[in-house]
Structure formats: structure tokens, C-alpha cells
PDB file of C-alpha atoms in Angstrom:
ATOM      1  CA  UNK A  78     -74.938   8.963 130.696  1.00 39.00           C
ATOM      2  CA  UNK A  79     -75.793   5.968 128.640  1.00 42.00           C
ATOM      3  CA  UNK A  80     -75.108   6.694 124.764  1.00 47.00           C
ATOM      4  CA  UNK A  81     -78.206   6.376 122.546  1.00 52.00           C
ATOM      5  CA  UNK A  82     -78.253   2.723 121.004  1.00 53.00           C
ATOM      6  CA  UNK A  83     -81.574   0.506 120.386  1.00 52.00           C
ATOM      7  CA  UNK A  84     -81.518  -3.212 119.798  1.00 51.00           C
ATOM      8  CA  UNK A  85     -81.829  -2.913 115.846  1.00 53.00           C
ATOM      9  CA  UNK A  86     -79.183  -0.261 115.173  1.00 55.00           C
ATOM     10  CA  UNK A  87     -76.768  -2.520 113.605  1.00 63.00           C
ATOM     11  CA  UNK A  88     -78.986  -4.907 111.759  1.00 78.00           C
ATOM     12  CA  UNK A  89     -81.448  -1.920 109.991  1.00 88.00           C
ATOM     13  CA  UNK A  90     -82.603  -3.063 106.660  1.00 93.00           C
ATOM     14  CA  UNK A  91     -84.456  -1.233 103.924  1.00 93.00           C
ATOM     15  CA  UNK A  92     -85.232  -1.983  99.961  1.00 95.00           C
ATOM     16  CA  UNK A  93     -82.130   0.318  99.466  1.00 95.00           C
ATOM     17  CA  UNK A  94     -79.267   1.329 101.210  1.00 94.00           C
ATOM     18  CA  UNK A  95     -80.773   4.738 102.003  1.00 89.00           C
ATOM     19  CA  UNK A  96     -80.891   6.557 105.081  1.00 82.00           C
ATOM     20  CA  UNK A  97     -84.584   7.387 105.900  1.00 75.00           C
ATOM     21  CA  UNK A  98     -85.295  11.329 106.397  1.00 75.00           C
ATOM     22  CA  UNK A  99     -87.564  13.671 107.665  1.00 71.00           C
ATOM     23  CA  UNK A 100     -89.048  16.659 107.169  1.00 69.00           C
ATOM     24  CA  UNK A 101     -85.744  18.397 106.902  1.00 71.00           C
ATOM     25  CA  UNK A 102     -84.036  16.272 104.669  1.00 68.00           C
ATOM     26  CA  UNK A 103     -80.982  15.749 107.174  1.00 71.00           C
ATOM     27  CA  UNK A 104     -80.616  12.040 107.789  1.00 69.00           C
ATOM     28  CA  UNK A 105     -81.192  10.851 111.739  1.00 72.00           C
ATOM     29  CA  UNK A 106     -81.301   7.364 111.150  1.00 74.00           C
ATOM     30  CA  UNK A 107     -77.752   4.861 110.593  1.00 82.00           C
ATOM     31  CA  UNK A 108     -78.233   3.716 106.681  1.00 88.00           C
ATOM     32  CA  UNK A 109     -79.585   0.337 106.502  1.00 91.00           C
ATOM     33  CA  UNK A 110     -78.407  -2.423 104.721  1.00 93.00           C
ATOM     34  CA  UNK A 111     -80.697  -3.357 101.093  1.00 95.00           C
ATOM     35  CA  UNK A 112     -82.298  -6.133 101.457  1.00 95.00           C
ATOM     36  CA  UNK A 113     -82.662  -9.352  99.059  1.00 95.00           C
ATOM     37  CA  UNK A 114     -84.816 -11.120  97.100  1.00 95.00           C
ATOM     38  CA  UNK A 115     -84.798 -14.280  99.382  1.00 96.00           C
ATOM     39  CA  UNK A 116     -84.661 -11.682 102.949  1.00 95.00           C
ATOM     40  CA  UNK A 117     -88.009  -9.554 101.132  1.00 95.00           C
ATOM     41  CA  UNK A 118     -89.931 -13.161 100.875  1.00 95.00           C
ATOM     42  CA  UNK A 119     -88.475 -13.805 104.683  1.00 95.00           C
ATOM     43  CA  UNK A 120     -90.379 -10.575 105.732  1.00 94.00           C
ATOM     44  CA  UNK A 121     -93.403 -11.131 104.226  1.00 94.00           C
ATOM     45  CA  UNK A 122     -93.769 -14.624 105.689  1.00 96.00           C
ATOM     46  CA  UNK A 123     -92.820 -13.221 109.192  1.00 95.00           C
ATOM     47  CA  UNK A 124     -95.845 -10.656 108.510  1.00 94.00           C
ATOM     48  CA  UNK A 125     -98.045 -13.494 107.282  1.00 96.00           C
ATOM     49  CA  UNK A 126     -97.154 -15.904 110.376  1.00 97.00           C
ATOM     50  CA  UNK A 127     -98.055 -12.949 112.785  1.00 96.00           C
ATOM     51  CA  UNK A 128    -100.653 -12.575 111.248  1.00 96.00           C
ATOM     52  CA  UNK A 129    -101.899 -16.079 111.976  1.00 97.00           C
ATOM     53  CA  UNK A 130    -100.915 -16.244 115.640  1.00 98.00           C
ATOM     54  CA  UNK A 131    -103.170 -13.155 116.242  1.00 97.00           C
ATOM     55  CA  UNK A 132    -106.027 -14.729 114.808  1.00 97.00           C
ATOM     56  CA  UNK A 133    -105.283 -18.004 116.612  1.00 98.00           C
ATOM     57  CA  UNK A 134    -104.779 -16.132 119.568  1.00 98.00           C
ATOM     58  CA  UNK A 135    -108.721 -14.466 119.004  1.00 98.00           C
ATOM     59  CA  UNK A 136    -107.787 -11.224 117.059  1.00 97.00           C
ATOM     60  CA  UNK A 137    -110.556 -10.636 114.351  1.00 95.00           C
ATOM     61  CA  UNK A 138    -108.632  -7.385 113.153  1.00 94.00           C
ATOM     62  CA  UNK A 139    -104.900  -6.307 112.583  1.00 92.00           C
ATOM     63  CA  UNK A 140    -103.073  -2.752 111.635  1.00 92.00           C
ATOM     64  CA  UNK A 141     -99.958  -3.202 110.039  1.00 90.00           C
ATOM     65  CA  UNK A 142     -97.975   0.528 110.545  1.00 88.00           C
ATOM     66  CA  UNK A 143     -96.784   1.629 106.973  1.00 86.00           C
ATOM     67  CA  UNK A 144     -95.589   5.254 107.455  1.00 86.00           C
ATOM     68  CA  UNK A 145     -93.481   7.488 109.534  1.00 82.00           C
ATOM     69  CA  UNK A 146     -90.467   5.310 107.981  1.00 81.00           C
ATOM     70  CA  UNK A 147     -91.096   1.883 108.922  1.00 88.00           C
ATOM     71  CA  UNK A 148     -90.134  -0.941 106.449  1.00 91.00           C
ATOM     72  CA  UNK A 149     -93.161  -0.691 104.651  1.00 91.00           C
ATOM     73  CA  UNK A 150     -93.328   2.870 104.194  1.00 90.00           C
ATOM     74  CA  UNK A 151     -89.671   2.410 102.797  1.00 90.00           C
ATOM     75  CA  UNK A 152     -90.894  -0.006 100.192  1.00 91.00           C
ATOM     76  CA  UNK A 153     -93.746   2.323  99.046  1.00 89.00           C
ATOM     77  CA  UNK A 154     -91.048   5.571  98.806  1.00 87.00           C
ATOM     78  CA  UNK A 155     -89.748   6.573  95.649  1.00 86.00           C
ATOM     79  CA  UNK A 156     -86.691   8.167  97.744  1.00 86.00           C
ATOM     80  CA  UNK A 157     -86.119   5.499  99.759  1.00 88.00           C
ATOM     81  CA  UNK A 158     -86.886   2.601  97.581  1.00 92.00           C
ATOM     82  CA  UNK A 159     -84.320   2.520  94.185  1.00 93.00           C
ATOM     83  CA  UNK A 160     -85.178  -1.163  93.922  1.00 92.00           C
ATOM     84  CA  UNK A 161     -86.140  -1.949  90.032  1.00 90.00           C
ATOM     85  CA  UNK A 162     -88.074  -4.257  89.245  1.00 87.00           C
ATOM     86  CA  UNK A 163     -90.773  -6.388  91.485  1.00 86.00           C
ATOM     87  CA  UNK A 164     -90.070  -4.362  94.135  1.00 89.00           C
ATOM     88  CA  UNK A 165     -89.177  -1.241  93.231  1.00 87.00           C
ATOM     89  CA  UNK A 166     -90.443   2.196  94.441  1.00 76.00           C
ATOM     90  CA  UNK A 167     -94.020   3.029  94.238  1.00 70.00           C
ATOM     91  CA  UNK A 168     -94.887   4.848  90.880  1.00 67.00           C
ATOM     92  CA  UNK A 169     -97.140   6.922  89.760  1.00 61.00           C
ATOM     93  CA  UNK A 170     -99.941   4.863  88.046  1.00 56.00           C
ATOM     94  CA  UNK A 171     -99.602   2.384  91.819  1.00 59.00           C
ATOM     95  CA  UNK A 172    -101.810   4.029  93.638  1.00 54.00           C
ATOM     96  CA  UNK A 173    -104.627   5.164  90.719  1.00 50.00           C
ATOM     97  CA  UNK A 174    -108.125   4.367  91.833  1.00 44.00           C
TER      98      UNK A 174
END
């Protein structure tokens, strides 16, 4: 029996150093390494350039996944994002509309 191991499970990253959890507040996930200020703007260009090749390749729509513990969803978290600052956790007057 092969042990459980995906490609990323030694290069996880996150805002924080904070293991993601569910619903019952045990962690399943290996803690991921915080990420910095130069690796954040690295993301979001890798997000923007995707972005581009899908409308170059004839895309007129794309869904970026921001829950269930993705990066994104990490960056919005106030539990898993302890980032002050530009990037810090989503607060409470973020999201007012």
C-alpha cells in the first residue's frame, strides 16, 4: 500500500504558518510555510498570467476557487491569516456592502 503523499505536500504555503481546519477543528493538513511579501506579489502575477493565457486561448469567463481552504480562502480567514498589515486577515468592516 502506497502511503498518502501529493505533489505539494512539502512546499504548502499559506499567509501564516497555520494548519488549515475543518469543521472539527482537528488539523488534517501538514502546516504550511508563511509566505512573503515578494512570494504574495509572485502569486498574484501567476493568477494574472493565467488569467491571460485563458483569454488568449478563447476563454471569455474564469472562476478562481476561494473556499474550502485554498490559498485564497486562507488569505480571507481571520484564523488562518495572522498577517498584519496589507495583507492581513479579513476584518470586519472588509466585506460591508
Amino acid at each position: 500500500m502506497q502511503k498518502e503523499k501529493t505533489f505539494h505536500q512539502d512546499r504548502c504555503v499559506a499567509p501564516s504558518a497555520i494548519a488549515f481546519t475543518e469543521r472539527e477543528g482537528v488539523p488534517r493538513y501538514k502546516t504550511p510555510r508563511s509566505l512573503s511579501i515578494k512570494e504574495i506579489g509572485d502569486v498574484v502575477e501567476a493568477f494574472k498570467n493565467g488569467a491571460i493565457r485563458a483569454q488568449k486561448a478563447g476563454f471569455d469567463l474564469i472562476e478562481i476557487h476561494g473556499a474550502h481552504g485554498y490559498l485564497i480562502s486562507t488569505f480571507l480567514s481571520k484564523a488562518t491569516n495572522k498577517r498584519e498589515g496589507e495583507y492581513r486577515g479579513a476584518q470586519k468592516t472588509d466585506f460591508a456592502y
